[in-house]
PDB file of C-alpha atoms and ligand atoms in Angstrom:
ATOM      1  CA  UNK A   1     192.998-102.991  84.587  1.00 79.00           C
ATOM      2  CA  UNK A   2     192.681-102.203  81.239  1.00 94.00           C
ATOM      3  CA  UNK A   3     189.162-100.853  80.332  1.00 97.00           C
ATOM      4  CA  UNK A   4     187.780 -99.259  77.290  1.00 98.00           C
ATOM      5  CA  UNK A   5     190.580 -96.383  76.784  1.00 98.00           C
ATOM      6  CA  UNK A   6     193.321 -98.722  77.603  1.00 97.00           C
ATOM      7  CA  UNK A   7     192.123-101.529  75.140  1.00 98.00           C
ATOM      8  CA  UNK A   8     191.161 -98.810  72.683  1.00 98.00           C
ATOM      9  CA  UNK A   9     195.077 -97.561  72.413  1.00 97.00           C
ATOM     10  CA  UNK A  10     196.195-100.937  72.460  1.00 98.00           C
ATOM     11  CA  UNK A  11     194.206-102.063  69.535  1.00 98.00           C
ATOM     12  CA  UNK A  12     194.901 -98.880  67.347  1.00 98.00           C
ATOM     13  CA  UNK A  13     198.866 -99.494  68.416  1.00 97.00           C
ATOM     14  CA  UNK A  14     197.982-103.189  66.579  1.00 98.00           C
ATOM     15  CA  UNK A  15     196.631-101.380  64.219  1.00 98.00           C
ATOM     16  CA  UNK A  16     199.432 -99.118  63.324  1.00 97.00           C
ATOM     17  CA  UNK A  17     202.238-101.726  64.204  1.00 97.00           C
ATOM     18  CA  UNK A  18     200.875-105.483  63.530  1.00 97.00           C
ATOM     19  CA  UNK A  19     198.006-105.095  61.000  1.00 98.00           C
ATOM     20  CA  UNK A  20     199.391-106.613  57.807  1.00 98.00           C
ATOM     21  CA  UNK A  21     201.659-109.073  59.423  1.00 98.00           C
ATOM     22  CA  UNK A  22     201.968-112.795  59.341  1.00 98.00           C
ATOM     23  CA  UNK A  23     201.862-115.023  61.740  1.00 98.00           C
ATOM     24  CA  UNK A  24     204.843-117.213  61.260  1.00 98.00           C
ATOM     25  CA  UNK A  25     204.324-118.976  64.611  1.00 98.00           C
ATOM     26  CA  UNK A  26     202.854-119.396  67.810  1.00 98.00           C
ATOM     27  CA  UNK A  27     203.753-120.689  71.594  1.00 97.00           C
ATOM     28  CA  UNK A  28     201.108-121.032  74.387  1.00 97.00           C
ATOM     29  CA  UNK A  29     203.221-120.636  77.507  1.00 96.00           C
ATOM     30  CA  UNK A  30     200.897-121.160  80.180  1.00 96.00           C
ATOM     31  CA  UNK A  31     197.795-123.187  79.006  1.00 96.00           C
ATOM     32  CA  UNK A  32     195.303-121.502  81.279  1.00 96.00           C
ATOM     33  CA  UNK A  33     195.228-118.441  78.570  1.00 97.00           C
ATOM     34  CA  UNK A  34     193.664-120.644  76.020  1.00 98.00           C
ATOM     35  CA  UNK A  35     189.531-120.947  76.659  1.00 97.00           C
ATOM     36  CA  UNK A  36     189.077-122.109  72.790  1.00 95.00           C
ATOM     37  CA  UNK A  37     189.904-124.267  71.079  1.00 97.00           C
ATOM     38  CA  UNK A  38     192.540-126.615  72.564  1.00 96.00           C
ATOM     39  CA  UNK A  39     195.996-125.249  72.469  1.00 96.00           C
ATOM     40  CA  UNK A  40     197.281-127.302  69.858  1.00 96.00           C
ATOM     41  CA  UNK A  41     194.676-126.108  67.287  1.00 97.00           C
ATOM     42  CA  UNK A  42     194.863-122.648  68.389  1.00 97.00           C
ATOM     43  CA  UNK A  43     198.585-122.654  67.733  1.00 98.00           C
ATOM     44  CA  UNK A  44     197.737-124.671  64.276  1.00 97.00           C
ATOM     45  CA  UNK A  45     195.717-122.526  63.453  1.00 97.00           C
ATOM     46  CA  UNK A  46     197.404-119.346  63.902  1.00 98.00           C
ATOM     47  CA  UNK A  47     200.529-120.150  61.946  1.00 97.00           C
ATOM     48  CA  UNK A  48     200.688-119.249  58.560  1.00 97.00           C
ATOM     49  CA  UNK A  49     197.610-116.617  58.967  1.00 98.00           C
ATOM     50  CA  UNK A  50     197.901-112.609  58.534  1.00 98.00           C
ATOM     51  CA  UNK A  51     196.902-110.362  60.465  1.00 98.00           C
ATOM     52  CA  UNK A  52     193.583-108.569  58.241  1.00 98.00           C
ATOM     53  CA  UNK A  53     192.841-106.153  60.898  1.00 98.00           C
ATOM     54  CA  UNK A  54     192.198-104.846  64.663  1.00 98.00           C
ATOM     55  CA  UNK A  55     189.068-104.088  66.536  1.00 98.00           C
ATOM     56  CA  UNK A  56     187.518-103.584  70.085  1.00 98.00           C
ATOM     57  CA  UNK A  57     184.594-104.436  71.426  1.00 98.00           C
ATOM     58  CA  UNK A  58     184.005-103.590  75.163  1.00 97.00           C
ATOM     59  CA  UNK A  59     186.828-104.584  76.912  1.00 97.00           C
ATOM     60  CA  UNK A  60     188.092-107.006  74.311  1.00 98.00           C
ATOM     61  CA  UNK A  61     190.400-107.181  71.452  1.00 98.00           C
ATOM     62  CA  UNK A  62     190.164-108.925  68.314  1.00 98.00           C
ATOM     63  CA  UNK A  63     192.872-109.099  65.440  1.00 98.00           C
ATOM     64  CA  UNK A  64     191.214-110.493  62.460  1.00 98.00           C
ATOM     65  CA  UNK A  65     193.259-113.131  60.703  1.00 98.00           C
ATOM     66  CA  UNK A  66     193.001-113.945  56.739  1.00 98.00           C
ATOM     67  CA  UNK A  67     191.786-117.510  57.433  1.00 96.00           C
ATOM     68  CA  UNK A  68     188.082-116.574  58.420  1.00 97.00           C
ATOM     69  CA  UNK A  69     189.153-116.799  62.463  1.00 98.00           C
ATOM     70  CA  UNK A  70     189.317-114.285  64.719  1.00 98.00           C
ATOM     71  CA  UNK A  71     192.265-114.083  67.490  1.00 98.00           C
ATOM     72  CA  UNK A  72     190.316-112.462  70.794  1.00 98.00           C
ATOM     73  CA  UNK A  73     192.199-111.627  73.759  1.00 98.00           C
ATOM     74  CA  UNK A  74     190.644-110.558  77.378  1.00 97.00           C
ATOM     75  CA  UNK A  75     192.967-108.611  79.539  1.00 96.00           C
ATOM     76  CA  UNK A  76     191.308-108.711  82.588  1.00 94.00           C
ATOM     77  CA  UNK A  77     193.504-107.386  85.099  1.00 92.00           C
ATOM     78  CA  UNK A  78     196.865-107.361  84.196  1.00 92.00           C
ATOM     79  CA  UNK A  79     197.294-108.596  80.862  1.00 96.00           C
ATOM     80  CA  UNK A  80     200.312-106.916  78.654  1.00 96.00           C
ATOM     81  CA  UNK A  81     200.538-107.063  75.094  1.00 97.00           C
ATOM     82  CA  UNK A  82     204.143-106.373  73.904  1.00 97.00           C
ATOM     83  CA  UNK A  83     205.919-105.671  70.494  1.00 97.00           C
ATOM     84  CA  UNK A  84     209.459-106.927  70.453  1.00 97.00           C
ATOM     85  CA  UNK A  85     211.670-105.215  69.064  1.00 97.00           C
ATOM     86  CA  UNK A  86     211.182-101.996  70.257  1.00 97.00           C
ATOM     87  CA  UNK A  87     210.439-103.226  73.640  1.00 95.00           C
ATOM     88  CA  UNK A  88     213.023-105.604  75.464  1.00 96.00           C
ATOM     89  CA  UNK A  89     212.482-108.905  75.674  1.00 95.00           C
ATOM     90  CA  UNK A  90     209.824-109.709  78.838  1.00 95.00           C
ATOM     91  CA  UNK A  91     211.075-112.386  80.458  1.00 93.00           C
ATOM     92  CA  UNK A  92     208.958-113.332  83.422  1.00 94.00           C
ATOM     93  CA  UNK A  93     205.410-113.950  83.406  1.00 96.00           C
ATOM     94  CA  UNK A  94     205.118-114.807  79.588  1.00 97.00           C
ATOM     95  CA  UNK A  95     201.499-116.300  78.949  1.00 96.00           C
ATOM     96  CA  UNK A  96     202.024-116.614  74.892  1.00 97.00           C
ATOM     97  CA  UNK A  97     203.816-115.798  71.740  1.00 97.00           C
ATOM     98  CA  UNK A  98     203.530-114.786  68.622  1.00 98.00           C
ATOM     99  CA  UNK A  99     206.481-114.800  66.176  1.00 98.00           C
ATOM    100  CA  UNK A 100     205.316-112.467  62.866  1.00 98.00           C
ATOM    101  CA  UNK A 101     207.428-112.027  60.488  1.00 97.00           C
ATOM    102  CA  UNK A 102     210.508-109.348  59.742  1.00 96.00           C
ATOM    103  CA  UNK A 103     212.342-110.946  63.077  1.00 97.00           C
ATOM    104  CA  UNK A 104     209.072-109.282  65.498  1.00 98.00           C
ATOM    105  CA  UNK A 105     207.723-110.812  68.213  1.00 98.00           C
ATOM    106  CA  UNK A 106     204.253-110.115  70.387  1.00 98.00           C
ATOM    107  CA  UNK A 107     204.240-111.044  73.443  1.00 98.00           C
ATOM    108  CA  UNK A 108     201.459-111.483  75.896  1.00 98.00           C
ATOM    109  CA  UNK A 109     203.039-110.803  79.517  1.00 97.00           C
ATOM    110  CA  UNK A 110     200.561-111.325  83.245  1.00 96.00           C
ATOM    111  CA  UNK A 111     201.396-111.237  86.220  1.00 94.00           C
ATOM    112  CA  UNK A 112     198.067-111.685  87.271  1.00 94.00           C
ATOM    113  CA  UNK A 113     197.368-114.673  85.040  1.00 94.00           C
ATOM    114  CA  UNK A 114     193.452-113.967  84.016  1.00 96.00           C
ATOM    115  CA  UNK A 115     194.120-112.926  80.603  1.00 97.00           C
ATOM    116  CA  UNK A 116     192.227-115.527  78.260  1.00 98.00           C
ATOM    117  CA  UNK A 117     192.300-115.530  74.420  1.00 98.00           C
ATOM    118  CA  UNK A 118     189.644-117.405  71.889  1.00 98.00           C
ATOM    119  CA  UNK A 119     189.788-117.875  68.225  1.00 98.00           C
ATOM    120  CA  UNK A 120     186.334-117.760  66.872  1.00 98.00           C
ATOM    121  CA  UNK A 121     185.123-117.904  63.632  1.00 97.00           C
ATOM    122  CA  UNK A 122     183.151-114.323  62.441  1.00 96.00           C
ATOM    123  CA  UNK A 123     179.581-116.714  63.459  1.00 97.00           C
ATOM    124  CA  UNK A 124     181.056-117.698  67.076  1.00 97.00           C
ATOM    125  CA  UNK A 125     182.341-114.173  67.293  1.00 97.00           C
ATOM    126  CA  UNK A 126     178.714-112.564  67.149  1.00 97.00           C
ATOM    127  CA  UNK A 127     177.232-115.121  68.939  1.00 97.00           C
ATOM    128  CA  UNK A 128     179.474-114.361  71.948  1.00 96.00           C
ATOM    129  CA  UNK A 129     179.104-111.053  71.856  1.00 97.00           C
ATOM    130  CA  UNK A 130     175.359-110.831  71.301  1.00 97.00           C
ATOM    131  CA  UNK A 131     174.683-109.825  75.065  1.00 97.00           C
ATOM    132  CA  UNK A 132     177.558-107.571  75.371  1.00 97.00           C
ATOM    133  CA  UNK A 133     175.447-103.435  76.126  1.00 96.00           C
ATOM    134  CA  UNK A 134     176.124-100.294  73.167  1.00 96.00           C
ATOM    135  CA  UNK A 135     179.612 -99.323  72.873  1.00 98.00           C
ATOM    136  CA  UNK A 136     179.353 -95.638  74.790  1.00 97.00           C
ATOM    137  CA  UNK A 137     181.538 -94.084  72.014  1.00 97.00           C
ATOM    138  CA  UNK A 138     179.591 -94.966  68.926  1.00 96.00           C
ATOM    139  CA  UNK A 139     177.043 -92.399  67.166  1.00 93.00           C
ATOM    140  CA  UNK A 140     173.715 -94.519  67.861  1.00 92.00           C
ATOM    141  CA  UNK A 141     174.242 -94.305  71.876  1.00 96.00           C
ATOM    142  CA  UNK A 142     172.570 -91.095  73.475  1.00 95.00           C
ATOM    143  CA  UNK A 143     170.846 -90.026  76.865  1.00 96.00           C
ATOM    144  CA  UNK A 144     167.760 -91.226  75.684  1.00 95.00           C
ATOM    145  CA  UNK A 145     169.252 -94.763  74.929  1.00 94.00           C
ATOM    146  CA  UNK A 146     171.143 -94.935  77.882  1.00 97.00           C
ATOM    147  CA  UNK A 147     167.844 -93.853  80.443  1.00 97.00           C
ATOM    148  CA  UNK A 148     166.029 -96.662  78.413  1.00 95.00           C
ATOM    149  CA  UNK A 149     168.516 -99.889  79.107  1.00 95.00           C
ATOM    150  CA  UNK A 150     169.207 -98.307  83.087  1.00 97.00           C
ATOM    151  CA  UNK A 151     165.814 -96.375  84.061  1.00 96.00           C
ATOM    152  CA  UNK A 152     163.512 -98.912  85.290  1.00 97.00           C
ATOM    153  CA  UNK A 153     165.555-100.281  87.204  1.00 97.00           C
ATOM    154  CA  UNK A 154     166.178-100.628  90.876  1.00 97.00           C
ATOM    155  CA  UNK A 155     169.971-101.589  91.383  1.00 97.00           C
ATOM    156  CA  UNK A 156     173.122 -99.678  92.293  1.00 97.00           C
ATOM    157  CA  UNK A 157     173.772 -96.811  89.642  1.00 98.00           C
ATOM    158  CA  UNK A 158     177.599 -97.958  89.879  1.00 98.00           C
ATOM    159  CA  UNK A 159     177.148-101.855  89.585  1.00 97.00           C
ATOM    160  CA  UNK A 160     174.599-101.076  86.151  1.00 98.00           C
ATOM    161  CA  UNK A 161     177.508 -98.674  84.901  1.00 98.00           C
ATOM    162  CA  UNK A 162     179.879-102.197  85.381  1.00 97.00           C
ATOM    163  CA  UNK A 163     177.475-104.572  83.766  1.00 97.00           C
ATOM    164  CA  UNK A 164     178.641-105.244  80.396  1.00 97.00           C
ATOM    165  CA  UNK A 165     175.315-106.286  79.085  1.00 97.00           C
ATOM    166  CA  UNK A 166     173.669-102.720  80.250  1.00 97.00           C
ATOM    167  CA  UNK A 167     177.070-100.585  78.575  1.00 97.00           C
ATOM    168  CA  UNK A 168     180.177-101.848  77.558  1.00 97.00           C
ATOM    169  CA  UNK A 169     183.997-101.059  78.515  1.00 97.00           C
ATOM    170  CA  UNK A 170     183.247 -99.305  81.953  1.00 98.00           C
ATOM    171  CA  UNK A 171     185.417-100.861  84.434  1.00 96.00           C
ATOM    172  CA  UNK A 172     186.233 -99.681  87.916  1.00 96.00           C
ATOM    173  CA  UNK A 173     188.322 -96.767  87.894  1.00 97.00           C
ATOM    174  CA  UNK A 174     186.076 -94.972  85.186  1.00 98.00           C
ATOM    175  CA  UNK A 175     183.538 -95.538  86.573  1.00 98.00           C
ATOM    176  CA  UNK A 176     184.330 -93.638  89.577  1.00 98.00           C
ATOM    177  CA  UNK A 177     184.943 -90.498  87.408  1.00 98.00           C
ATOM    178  CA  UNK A 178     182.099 -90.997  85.442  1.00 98.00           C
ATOM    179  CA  UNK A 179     180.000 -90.459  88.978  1.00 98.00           C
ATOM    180  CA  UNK A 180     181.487 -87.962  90.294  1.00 98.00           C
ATOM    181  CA  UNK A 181     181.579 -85.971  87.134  1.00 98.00           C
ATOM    182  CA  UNK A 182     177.935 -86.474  87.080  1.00 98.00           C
ATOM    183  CA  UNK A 183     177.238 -85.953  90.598  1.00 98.00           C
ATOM    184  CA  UNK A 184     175.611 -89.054  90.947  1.00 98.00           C
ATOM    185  CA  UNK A 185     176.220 -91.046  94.672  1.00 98.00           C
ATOM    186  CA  UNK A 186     177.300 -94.478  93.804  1.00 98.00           C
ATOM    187  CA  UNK A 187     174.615 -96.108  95.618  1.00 97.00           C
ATOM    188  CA  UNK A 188     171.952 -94.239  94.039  1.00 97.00           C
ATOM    189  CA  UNK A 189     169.005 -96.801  92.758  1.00 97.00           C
ATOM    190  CA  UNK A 190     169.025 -96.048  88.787  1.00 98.00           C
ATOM    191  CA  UNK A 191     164.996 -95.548  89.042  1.00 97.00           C
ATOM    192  CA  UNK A 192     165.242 -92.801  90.724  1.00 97.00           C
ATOM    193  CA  UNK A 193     167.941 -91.030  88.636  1.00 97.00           C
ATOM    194  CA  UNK A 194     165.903 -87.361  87.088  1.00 96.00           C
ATOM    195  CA  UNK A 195     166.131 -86.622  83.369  1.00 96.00           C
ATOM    196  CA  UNK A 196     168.869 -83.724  84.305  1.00 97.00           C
ATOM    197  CA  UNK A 197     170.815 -86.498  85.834  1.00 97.00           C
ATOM    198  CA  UNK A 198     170.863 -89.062  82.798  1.00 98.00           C
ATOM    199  CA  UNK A 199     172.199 -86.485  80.824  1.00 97.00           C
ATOM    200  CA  UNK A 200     174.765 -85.559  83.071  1.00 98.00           C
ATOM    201  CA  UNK A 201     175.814 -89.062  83.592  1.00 98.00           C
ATOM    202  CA  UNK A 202     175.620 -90.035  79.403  1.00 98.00           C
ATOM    203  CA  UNK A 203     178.017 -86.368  78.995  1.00 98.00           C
ATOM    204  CA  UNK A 204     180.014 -88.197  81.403  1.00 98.00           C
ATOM    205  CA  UNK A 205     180.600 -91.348  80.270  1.00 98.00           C
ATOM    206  CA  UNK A 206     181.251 -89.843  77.014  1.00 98.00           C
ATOM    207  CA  UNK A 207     184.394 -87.211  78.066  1.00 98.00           C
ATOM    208  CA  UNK A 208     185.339 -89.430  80.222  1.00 98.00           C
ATOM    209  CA  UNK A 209     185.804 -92.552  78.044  1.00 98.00           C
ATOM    210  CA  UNK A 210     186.400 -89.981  75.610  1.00 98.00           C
ATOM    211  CA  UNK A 211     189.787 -88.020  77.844  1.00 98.00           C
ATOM    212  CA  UNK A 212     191.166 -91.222  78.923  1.00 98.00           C
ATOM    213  CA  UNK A 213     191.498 -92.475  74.996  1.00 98.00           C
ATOM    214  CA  UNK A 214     192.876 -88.827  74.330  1.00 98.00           C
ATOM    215  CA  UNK A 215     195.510 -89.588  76.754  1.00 97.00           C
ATOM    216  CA  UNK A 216     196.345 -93.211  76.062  1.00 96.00           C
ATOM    217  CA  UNK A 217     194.869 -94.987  79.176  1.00 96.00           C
ATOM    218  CA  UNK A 218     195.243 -94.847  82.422  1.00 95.00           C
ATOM    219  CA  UNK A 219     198.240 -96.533  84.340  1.00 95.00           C
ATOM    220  CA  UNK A 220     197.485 -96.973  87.991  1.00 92.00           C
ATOM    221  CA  UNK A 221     200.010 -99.955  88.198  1.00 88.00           C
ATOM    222  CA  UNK A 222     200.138-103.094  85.025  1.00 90.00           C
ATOM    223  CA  UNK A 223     198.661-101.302  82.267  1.00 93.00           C
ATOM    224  CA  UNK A 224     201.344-100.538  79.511  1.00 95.00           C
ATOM    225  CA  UNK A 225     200.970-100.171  75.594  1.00 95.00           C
ATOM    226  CA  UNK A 226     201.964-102.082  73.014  1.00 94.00           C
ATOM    227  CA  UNK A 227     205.780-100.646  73.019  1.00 96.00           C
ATOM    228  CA  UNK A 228     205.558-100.531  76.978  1.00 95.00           C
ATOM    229  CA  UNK A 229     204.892 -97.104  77.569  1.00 95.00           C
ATOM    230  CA  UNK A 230     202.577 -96.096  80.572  1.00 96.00           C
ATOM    231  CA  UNK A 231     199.010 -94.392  79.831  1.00 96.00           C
ATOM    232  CA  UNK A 232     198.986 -90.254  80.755  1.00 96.00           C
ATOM    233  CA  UNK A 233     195.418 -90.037  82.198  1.00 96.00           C
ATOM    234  CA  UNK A 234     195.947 -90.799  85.974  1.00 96.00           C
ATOM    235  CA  UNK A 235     197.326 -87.515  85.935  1.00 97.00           C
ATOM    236  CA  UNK A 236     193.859 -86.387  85.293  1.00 97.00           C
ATOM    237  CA  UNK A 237     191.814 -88.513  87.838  1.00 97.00           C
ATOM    238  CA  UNK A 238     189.652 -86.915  90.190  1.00 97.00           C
ATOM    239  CA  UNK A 239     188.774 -89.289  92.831  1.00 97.00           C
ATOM    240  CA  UNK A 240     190.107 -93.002  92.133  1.00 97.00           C
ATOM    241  CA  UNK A 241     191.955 -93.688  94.885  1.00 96.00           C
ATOM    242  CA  UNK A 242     192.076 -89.975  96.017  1.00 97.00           C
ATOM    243  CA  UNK A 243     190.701 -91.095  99.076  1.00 97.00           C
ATOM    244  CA  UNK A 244     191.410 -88.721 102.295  1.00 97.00           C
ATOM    245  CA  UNK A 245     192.559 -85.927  99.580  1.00 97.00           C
ATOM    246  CA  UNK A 246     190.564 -83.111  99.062  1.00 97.00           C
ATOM    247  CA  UNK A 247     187.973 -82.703  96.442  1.00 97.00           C
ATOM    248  CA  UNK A 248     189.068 -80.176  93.978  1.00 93.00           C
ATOM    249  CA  UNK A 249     185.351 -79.378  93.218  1.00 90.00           C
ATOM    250  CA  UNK A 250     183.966 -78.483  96.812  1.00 95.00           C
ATOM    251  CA  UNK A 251     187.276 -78.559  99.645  1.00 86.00           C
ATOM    252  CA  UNK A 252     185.626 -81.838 101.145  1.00 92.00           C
ATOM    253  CA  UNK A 253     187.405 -84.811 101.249  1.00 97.00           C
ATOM    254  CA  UNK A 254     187.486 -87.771  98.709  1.00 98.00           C
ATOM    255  CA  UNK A 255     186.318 -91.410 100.480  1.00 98.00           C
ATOM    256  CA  UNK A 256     186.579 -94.847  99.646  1.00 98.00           C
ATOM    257  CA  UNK A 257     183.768 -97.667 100.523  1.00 97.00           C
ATOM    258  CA  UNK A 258     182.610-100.893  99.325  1.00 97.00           C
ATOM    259  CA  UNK A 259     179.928-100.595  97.251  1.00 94.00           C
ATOM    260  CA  UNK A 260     178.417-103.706  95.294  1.00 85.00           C
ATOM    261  CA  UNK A 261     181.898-105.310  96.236  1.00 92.00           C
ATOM    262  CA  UNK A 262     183.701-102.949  94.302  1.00 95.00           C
ATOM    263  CA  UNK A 263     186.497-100.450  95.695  1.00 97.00           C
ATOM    264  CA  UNK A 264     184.666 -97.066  95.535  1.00 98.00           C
ATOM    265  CA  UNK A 265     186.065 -93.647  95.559  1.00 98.00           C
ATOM    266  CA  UNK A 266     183.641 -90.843  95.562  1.00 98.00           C
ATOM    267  CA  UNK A 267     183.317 -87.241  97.284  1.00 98.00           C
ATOM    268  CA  UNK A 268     180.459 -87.286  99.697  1.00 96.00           C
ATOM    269  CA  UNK A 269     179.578 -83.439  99.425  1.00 96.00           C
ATOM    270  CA  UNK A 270     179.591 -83.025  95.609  1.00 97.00           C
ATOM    271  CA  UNK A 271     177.478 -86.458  95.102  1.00 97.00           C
ATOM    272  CA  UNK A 272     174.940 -86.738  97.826  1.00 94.00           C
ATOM    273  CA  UNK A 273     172.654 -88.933  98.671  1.00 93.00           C
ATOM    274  CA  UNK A 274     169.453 -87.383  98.679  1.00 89.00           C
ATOM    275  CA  UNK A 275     167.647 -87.284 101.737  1.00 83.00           C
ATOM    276  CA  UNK A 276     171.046 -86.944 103.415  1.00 81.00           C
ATOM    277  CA  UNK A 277     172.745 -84.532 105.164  1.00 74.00           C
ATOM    278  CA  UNK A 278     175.238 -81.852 104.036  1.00 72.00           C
ATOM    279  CA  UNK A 279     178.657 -83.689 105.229  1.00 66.00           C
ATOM    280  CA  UNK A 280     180.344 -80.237 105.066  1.00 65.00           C
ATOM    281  CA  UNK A 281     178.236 -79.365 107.993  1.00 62.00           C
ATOM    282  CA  UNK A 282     179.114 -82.598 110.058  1.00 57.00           C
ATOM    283  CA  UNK A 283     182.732 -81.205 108.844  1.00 56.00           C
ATOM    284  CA  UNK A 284     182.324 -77.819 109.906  1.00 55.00           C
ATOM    285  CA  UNK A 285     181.051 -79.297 113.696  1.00 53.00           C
ATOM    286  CA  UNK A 286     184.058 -81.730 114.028  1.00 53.00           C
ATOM    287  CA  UNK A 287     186.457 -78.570 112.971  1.00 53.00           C
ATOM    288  CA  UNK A 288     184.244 -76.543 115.514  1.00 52.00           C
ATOM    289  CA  UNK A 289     184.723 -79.486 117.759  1.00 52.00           C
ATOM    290  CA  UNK A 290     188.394 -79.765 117.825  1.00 49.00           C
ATOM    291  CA  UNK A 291     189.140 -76.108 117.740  1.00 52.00           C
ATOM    292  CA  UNK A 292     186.912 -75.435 120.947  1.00 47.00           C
ATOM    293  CA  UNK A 293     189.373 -77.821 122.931  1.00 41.00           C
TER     294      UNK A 293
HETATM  295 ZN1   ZN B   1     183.345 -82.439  96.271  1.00 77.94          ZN
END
């Protein structure tokens, strides 16, 4: 699912490869994809527009066109966005097309279906966005700014990290590193997170968002670049979907819950719950336990 790393890459690979084209056409190939406006003016008004330039915010992506619109796609889950040549031509679960010119093609490939696209003017654009939280990465968001949107109040640490109005770009597998590297339980309540701890969790949403740009995204199964090369940081997670594995911090083992209806992978020893027990104890026992049989 690409998050803020993965979309990151892919919009500086638009920058670097499709920046300066033109649009010479476009094909909507399954209808759902286009949110606004209707398909026929978003293919109208695509053709015969350059691209002007690439940006990101949170999890989106936005090529600026030399018409005054702007071309915003949503990933969501599984969404693909390929360059043609050098990648082969997809051929199954095309959701749109766009033919630029010197014989290239982009392609927007799902299997999943949920990726949606927009084209706003710059008005629309801020408009839409104007509830989205501070990008993590940029200069004006620090600890202090970070305690200030979360502090007060009293819901899951890991659902605020999700909510794109509190930060944006934090999906679901960084935000399990982001905890753990913070030793911060998941279900913690953010009001009673100590100074110490919303500075370990802003240093950790920084190197984190930080390592998995650094390393081109992270590839646990759909998420590919713009010439369809896998991302290098899964190599380099700690406990998304290392559940049952051992922690490499403490030698306790990794588990997975539900936690605000997310998927959660955390290490019970190294991110307690205060108030609760050591596990490694309860460990220790059941080892004690077993052996004594
Ligand atoms: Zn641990």
């Amino acid at each position: 699912m690409p998050e803020l790393p993965e979309v990151e890459t892919i919009k500086e690979d638009l920058r670097e490869l499709v920046v300066g084209s033109r649009i010479e056409g476009a094909e909507v190939l399954d209808v759902a994809l286009v949110e606004q406006p209707s398909p026929e003016e978003f293919v109208q008004l695509l053709k015969g527009a350059s691209i002007a330039r690439a940006r990101r915010r949170a999890k989106h992506l936005i090529l600026e066109l030399d018409n005054g619109m702007n071309l915003i796609f949503q990933l969501k889950i599984g969404g693909q966005l390929l360059l043609v040549p050098p990648v082969e031509e997809p051929n199954t679960a095309l959701m749109f097309l766009l033919y630029l010119n010197g014989e290239r093609r982009l392609f927007l490939r799902d299997g999943t279906n949920f990726s949606r696209a927009r084209l706003l003017s710059e008005k629309e654009l801020q408009e839409r966005f104007s509830s989205l939280g501070p990008e993590p990465l940029e200069d004006g968001f620090d600890a202090q700014c970070l305690r200030q949107k979360l502090g007060s109040r009293k819901a899951q640490i890991k659902s605020l990290l999700l909510d794109q109005k509190m930060v944006a770009g934090i999906g679901n597998i960084y935000v399990d590193e982001i905890l753990y590297d913070a030793r911060i339980h998941p279900r913690r309540k953010a009001n009673t997170l100590s100074a110490e701890e919303w500075r370990a969790l802003y240093a950790a949403i920084r190197t984190n968002l930080a390592a998995g740009i650094r390393h081109r995204g992270t590839t646990v199964r759909l998420y590919r670049d713009v010439v369809g090369r896998p991302g290098e940081h899964q190599n380099y997670l700690r406990v998304f979907e290392k559940q049952g594995k051992p922690c490499s911090g403490c030698g306790g083992t990794v588990t997975r819950e539900k936690i605000s209806g997310r998927s959660t992978h955390f290490c019970p020893v190294c991110q307690r719950m205060p108030g609760e027990e050591d596990p490694r104890g309860e460990q220790r026992l059941r080892l004690k336990w077993t052996l004594g049989r």
